[in-house]
Amino acid sequence: TQTVSQSDAHVTVFEGDSVELRCNYSYGGSIYLSWYIQHHGRGLQFLLKYYSGNPVVQGVNGFEAEFSKSDSSFHLRKASVHWSDSAVYFCAVSPMNQGGSAKLIFGEGTKLTVSS
Amino acid sequence: AQTIHQWPVAEIKAVGSPLSLGCTIKGKSSPNLYWYWQATGGTLQQLFYSITVGQVESVVQLNLSASRPKDDQFILSTEKLLLSHSGFYLCAWSMLGDNQDTQYFGPGTRLLVL
């Protein structure tokens, strides 16, 4: 059974601070890992994805994430947050292509609040 | 550029009434299409996916059904709504071989069942 765990339900930081949102997964096979952002009342926007190669992947708006096989983790980071980064962030696991569909399993989400 | 449109934006419906939610993708030919449900303040759960017209696979049914009548259209429906159907419904698309099946989401439909 694949699981995705985001240990922090809420994270609050000040504008200009750095932030790390944690994601741990459990899966026995090959996977893709993704991060999505959901602003209040909106659909999800894709931030970044890891599937192989360099364990540090760059995404939009200055976000990056680092894959660690030993820790089963895929934490999201940003060096300097802006108030507009306030949103809910979802980590997702997708087993590598199984016959033409992409099953996405989402974590519980982390609500990031950026204060000015 | 691809666009994904969902309708309606929001609905308030009575328990036991029928429901039909729609999703249209423009700018992509033969996409994979997906329906997700999100409880208020909760995570997303994949409900259905479709890789071609007329073919839909169920992941979690929740007393809902889905159909794909056209290449660019995905419909979610039920004949009898339950209170537990309230939430946020999101449609998504992906392309095989395009960035390893990254899924792109629509704006969603908010449903309140009373």
mmCIF file of C-alpha atoms in Angstrom:
data_model
loop_
_atom_site.group_PDB
_atom_site.id
_atom_site.type_symbol
_atom_site.label_atom_id
_atom_site.label_comp_id
_atom_site.label_asym_id
_atom_site.label_seq_id
_atom_site.Cartn_x
_atom_site.Cartn_y
_atom_site.Cartn_z
ATOM 1 C CA THR A 1 0.000 0.000 0.000
ATOM 2 C CA GLN A 2 1.323 3.386 -0.977
ATOM 3 C CA THR A 3 1.068 6.161 1.578
ATOM 4 C CA VAL A 4 2.091 9.786 1.663
ATOM 5 C CA SER A 5 2.524 11.622 4.946
ATOM 6 C CA GLN A 6 2.832 15.355 5.496
ATOM 7 C CA SER A 7 3.646 15.665 9.163
ATOM 8 C CA ASP A 8 2.858 19.362 9.534
ATOM 9 C CA ALA A 9 -0.774 20.342 9.094
ATOM 10 C CA HIS A 10 0.049 24.055 9.566
ATOM 11 C CA VAL A 11 3.237 26.071 9.118
ATOM 12 C CA THR A 12 3.470 29.798 9.820
ATOM 13 C CA VAL A 13 6.449 31.928 8.805
ATOM 14 C CA PHE A 14 7.200 35.593 8.194
ATOM 15 C CA GLU A 15 7.663 37.090 4.775
ATOM 16 C CA GLY A 16 11.276 36.725 3.702
ATOM 17 C CA ASP A 17 11.839 33.648 5.873
ATOM 18 C CA SER A 18 12.883 30.308 4.441
ATOM 19 C CA VAL A 19 10.497 27.392 4.739
ATOM 20 C CA GLU A 20 10.603 23.616 4.432
ATOM 21 C CA LEU A 21 7.438 21.547 4.041
ATOM 22 C CA ARG A 22 7.933 17.907 4.840
ATOM 23 C CA CYS A 23 6.747 14.885 2.872
ATOM 24 C CA ASN A 24 7.474 11.222 3.544
ATOM 25 C CA TYR A 25 6.212 8.345 1.481
ATOM 26 C CA SER A 26 5.953 4.590 1.669
ATOM 27 C CA TYR A 27 6.026 2.582 -1.537
ATOM 28 C CA GLY A 28 7.893 -0.502 -2.649
ATOM 29 C CA GLY A 29 8.305 0.219 -6.350
ATOM 30 C CA SER A 30 9.405 3.006 -8.663
ATOM 31 C CA ILE A 31 7.504 6.241 -8.283
ATOM 32 C CA TYR A 32 7.189 9.823 -9.331
ATOM 33 C CA LEU A 33 6.907 12.450 -6.601
ATOM 34 C CA SER A 34 5.156 15.769 -7.078
ATOM 35 C CA TRP A 35 4.199 18.889 -5.214
ATOM 36 C CA TYR A 36 1.064 20.904 -5.893
ATOM 37 C CA ILE A 37 -0.199 24.165 -4.475
ATOM 38 C CA GLN A 38 -3.838 25.040 -3.805
ATOM 39 C CA HIS A 39 -4.818 28.606 -3.084
ATOM 40 C CA HIS A 40 -8.038 29.036 -1.124
ATOM 41 C CA GLY A 41 -11.049 27.809 -3.077
ATOM 42 C CA ARG A 42 -9.048 27.097 -6.231
ATOM 43 C CA GLY A 43 -7.856 24.108 -8.193
ATOM 44 C CA LEU A 44 -4.376 22.648 -7.826
ATOM 45 C CA GLN A 45 -1.333 24.067 -9.570
ATOM 46 C CA PHE A 46 1.628 21.876 -10.387
ATOM 47 C CA LEU A 47 4.874 23.029 -8.742
ATOM 48 C CA LEU A 48 7.481 20.384 -9.532
ATOM 49 C CA LYS A 49 8.165 16.693 -9.999
ATOM 50 C CA TYR A 50 10.949 14.203 -9.463
ATOM 51 C CA TYR A 51 11.318 10.953 -11.369
ATOM 52 C CA SER A 52 15.040 10.340 -11.743
ATOM 53 C CA GLY A 53 18.467 11.989 -11.873
ATOM 54 C CA ASN A 54 19.452 14.986 -9.783
ATOM 55 C CA PRO A 55 17.638 14.599 -6.444
ATOM 56 C CA VAL A 56 17.115 18.366 -6.191
ATOM 57 C CA VAL A 57 14.445 19.579 -8.575
ATOM 58 C CA GLN A 58 13.555 23.175 -9.299
ATOM 59 C CA GLY A 59 9.982 24.323 -9.674
ATOM 60 C CA VAL A 60 8.061 27.496 -10.286
ATOM 61 C CA ASN A 61 8.274 30.645 -8.161
ATOM 62 C CA GLY A 62 11.564 29.715 -6.492
ATOM 63 C CA PHE A 63 10.429 26.407 -5.008
ATOM 64 C CA GLU A 64 12.672 23.380 -4.988
ATOM 65 C CA ALA A 65 12.398 19.896 -3.535
ATOM 66 C CA GLU A 66 14.918 17.254 -2.622
ATOM 67 C CA PHE A 67 14.372 13.541 -3.011
ATOM 68 C CA SER A 68 15.983 11.181 -0.505
ATOM 69 C CA LYS A 69 15.606 7.466 -1.076
ATOM 70 C CA SER A 70 17.220 6.586 2.253
ATOM 71 C CA ASP A 71 14.777 8.795 4.167
ATOM 72 C CA SER A 72 11.802 8.120 1.846
ATOM 73 C CA SER A 73 11.302 11.845 1.713
ATOM 74 C CA PHE A 74 10.605 14.617 -0.760
ATOM 75 C CA HIS A 75 10.681 17.881 1.167
ATOM 76 C CA LEU A 76 9.745 21.190 -0.442
ATOM 77 C CA ARG A 77 11.784 24.319 0.247
ATOM 78 C CA LYS A 78 11.835 27.979 -0.537
ATOM 79 C CA ALA A 79 14.608 30.349 0.481
ATOM 80 C CA SER A 80 12.494 33.480 0.865
ATOM 81 C CA VAL A 81 8.709 33.307 1.003
ATOM 82 C CA HIS A 82 6.257 35.956 -0.138
ATOM 83 C CA TRP A 83 2.779 36.582 1.265
ATOM 84 C CA SER A 84 1.331 35.181 -1.970
ATOM 85 C CA ASP A 85 2.857 31.797 -1.114
ATOM 86 C CA SER A 86 0.167 31.363 1.534
ATOM 87 C CA ALA A 87 -1.761 28.293 0.424
ATOM 88 C CA VAL A 88 -2.164 24.575 1.028
ATOM 89 C CA TYR A 89 0.636 22.422 -0.341
ATOM 90 C CA PHE A 90 0.090 18.813 -1.334
ATOM 91 C CA CYS A 91 2.729 16.164 -1.848
ATOM 92 C CA ALA A 92 1.748 13.323 -4.192
ATOM 93 C CA VAL A 93 3.104 9.924 -5.166
ATOM 94 C CA SER A 94 2.469 8.270 -8.508
ATOM 95 C CA PRO A 95 3.555 4.697 -9.257
ATOM 96 C CA MET A 96 5.529 4.674 -12.499
ATOM 97 C CA ASN A 97 3.298 4.246 -15.498
ATOM 98 C CA GLN A 98 0.901 1.348 -15.179
ATOM 99 C CA GLY A 99 -0.787 0.773 -18.507
ATOM 100 C CA GLY A 100 -1.775 4.269 -19.407
ATOM 101 C CA SER A 101 -3.092 5.899 -16.266
ATOM 102 C CA ALA A 102 -1.396 8.023 -13.644
ATOM 103 C CA LYS A 103 -2.704 7.216 -10.184
ATOM 104 C CA LEU A 104 -1.929 10.086 -7.840
ATOM 105 C CA ILE A 105 -1.954 9.508 -4.107
ATOM 106 C CA PHE A 106 -1.991 12.735 -2.144
ATOM 107 C CA GLY A 107 -0.775 13.564 1.321
ATOM 108 C CA GLU A 108 -2.976 15.327 3.833
ATOM 109 C CA GLY A 109 -1.709 18.759 2.862
ATOM 110 C CA THR A 110 0.203 21.462 4.730
ATOM 111 C CA LYS A 111 -1.310 24.889 5.133
ATOM 112 C CA LEU A 112 1.373 27.541 4.828
ATOM 113 C CA THR A 113 0.613 30.972 6.238
ATOM 114 C CA VAL A 114 3.036 33.787 5.458
ATOM 115 C CA SER A 115 2.738 36.785 7.763
ATOM 116 C CA SER A 116 4.029 40.243 6.937
ATOM 117 C CA ALA B 1 -2.233 26.430 -24.997
ATOM 118 C CA GLN B 2 -4.349 23.932 -23.123
ATOM 119 C CA THR B 3 -7.345 25.067 -21.143
ATOM 120 C CA ILE B 4 -9.497 23.071 -18.790
ATOM 121 C CA HIS B 5 -12.978 24.224 -17.962
ATOM 122 C CA GLN B 6 -15.332 22.837 -15.340
ATOM 123 C CA TRP B 7 -19.014 23.505 -14.969
ATOM 124 C CA PRO B 8 -20.874 24.573 -12.973
ATOM 125 C CA VAL B 9 -18.626 26.641 -10.730
ATOM 126 C CA ALA B 10 -20.778 25.787 -7.730
ATOM 127 C CA GLU B 11 -24.011 23.965 -6.955
ATOM 128 C CA ILE B 12 -26.384 23.682 -4.024
ATOM 129 C CA LYS B 13 -28.518 20.554 -4.337
ATOM 130 C CA ALA B 14 -30.993 18.613 -2.262
ATOM 131 C CA VAL B 15 -30.349 15.110 -0.941
ATOM 132 C CA GLY B 16 -31.795 12.593 -3.364
ATOM 133 C CA SER B 17 -31.617 14.891 -6.384
ATOM 134 C CA PRO B 18 -29.556 14.080 -9.509
ATOM 135 C CA LEU B 19 -26.214 15.664 -10.344
ATOM 136 C CA SER B 20 -24.137 16.195 -13.439
ATOM 137 C CA LEU B 21 -20.738 17.891 -13.422
ATOM 138 C CA GLY B 22 -18.747 18.546 -16.556
ATOM 139 C CA CYS B 23 -15.156 19.000 -17.597
ATOM 140 C CA THR B 24 -13.791 20.053 -20.991
ATOM 141 C CA ILE B 25 -10.185 20.109 -22.174
ATOM 142 C CA LYS B 26 -9.190 22.268 -25.090
ATOM 143 C CA GLY B 27 -5.850 22.285 -26.878
ATOM 144 C CA LYS B 28 -4.903 18.637 -26.282
ATOM 145 C CA SER B 29 -5.856 15.626 -28.352
ATOM 146 C CA SER B 30 -6.685 12.335 -26.585
ATOM 147 C CA PRO B 31 -5.703 13.315 -23.061
ATOM 148 C CA ASN B 32 -6.036 11.063 -20.034
ATOM 149 C CA LEU B 33 -8.790 12.506 -17.853
ATOM 150 C CA TYR B 34 -9.405 12.186 -14.119
ATOM 151 C CA TRP B 35 -12.009 13.073 -11.497
ATOM 152 C CA TYR B 36 -11.024 13.848 -7.905
ATOM 153 C CA TRP B 37 -13.063 14.633 -4.818
ATOM 154 C CA GLN B 38 -11.876 16.803 -1.966
ATOM 155 C CA ALA B 39 -13.714 17.091 1.335
ATOM 156 C CA THR B 40 -13.617 20.562 2.869
ATOM 157 C CA GLY B 41 -10.187 21.023 4.419
ATOM 158 C CA GLY B 42 -9.157 17.562 3.322
ATOM 159 C CA THR B 43 -6.958 15.775 0.854
ATOM 160 C CA LEU B 44 -7.813 14.691 -2.683
ATOM 161 C CA GLN B 45 -9.120 11.272 -3.590
ATOM 162 C CA GLN B 46 -9.035 9.998 -7.155
ATOM 163 C CA LEU B 47 -12.481 8.773 -8.255
ATOM 164 C CA PHE B 48 -12.260 7.870 -11.944
ATOM 165 C CA TYR B 49 -9.880 7.989 -14.863
ATOM 166 C CA SER B 50 -10.278 7.632 -18.600
ATOM 167 C CA ILE B 51 -7.641 7.054 -21.243
ATOM 168 C CA THR B 52 -9.961 7.105 -24.249
ATOM 169 C CA VAL B 53 -13.474 7.968 -25.378
ATOM 170 C CA GLY B 54 -16.108 5.639 -23.999
ATOM 171 C CA GLN B 55 -13.760 4.001 -21.506
ATOM 172 C CA VAL B 56 -13.843 4.880 -17.804
ATOM 173 C CA GLU B 57 -12.203 3.092 -14.899
ATOM 174 C CA SER B 58 -13.405 3.455 -11.339
ATOM 175 C CA VAL B 59 -10.910 3.976 -8.520
ATOM 176 C CA VAL B 60 -13.348 4.815 -5.723
ATOM 177 C CA GLN B 61 -17.025 5.000 -6.625
ATOM 178 C CA LEU B 62 -18.703 6.847 -3.735
ATOM 179 C CA ASN B 63 -22.087 6.162 -5.440
ATOM 180 C CA LEU B 64 -21.023 8.249 -8.436
ATOM 181 C CA SER B 65 -20.493 7.384 -12.075
ATOM 182 C CA ALA B 66 -18.447 8.909 -14.857
ATOM 183 C CA SER B 67 -18.607 8.949 -18.618
ATOM 184 C CA ARG B 68 -16.469 10.199 -21.474
ATOM 185 C CA PRO B 69 -18.806 10.946 -24.383
ATOM 186 C CA LYS B 70 -16.229 12.914 -26.388
ATOM 187 C CA ASP B 71 -12.450 13.046 -26.562
ATOM 188 C CA ASP B 72 -12.376 16.386 -24.753
ATOM 189 C CA GLN B 73 -15.245 15.865 -22.298
ATOM 190 C CA PHE B 74 -15.563 14.050 -18.963
ATOM 191 C CA ILE B 75 -18.835 13.914 -17.023
ATOM 192 C CA LEU B 76 -19.409 12.996 -13.381
ATOM 193 C CA SER B 77 -22.941 12.151 -12.323
ATOM 194 C CA THR B 78 -25.295 10.466 -9.929
ATOM 195 C CA GLU B 79 -29.049 9.904 -9.909
ATOM 196 C CA LYS B 80 -29.353 10.385 -6.154
ATOM 197 C CA LEU B 81 -27.147 12.694 -4.116
ATOM 198 C CA LEU B 82 -26.092 11.940 -0.556
ATOM 199 C CA LEU B 83 -25.005 14.414 2.094
ATOM 200 C CA SER B 84 -21.536 12.863 1.894
ATOM 201 C CA HIS B 85 -21.197 14.013 -1.715
ATOM 202 C CA SER B 86 -20.616 17.582 -0.566
ATOM 203 C CA GLY B 87 -17.146 18.838 -1.348
ATOM 204 C CA PHE B 88 -14.920 20.076 -4.118
ATOM 205 C CA TYR B 89 -14.719 18.160 -7.397
ATOM 206 C CA LEU B 90 -11.647 18.542 -9.528
ATOM 207 C CA CYS B 91 -11.029 17.382 -13.055
ATOM 208 C CA ALA B 92 -7.478 16.821 -14.284
ATOM 209 C CA TRP B 93 -5.713 15.824 -17.500
ATOM 210 C CA SER B 94 -2.384 14.317 -18.445
ATOM 211 C CA MET B 95 -0.628 13.088 -21.560
ATOM 212 C CA LEU B 96 1.304 9.855 -21.828
ATOM 213 C CA GLY B 97 4.944 10.668 -22.505
ATOM 214 C CA ASP B 98 4.435 14.344 -21.656
ATOM 215 C CA ASN B 99 6.553 15.085 -18.580
ATOM 216 C CA GLN B 100 5.941 11.644 -17.186
ATOM 217 C CA ASP B 101 2.170 11.919 -16.807
ATOM 218 C CA THR B 102 2.075 15.126 -14.827
ATOM 219 C CA GLN B 103 -1.547 15.901 -14.039
ATOM 220 C CA TYR B 104 -2.940 19.391 -14.538
ATOM 221 C CA PHE B 105 -6.043 20.417 -12.680
ATOM 222 C CA GLY B 106 -9.107 22.442 -13.509
ATOM 223 C CA PRO B 107 -10.619 25.182 -11.324
ATOM 224 C CA GLY B 108 -13.045 22.780 -9.626
ATOM 225 C CA THR B 109 -16.761 22.669 -8.824
ATOM 226 C CA ARG B 110 -17.936 23.238 -5.285
ATOM 227 C CA LEU B 111 -20.954 21.127 -4.312
ATOM 228 C CA LEU B 112 -23.110 21.524 -1.245
ATOM 229 C CA VAL B 113 -25.756 18.894 -0.598
ATOM 230 C CA LEU B 114 -28.481 19.839 1.876
#
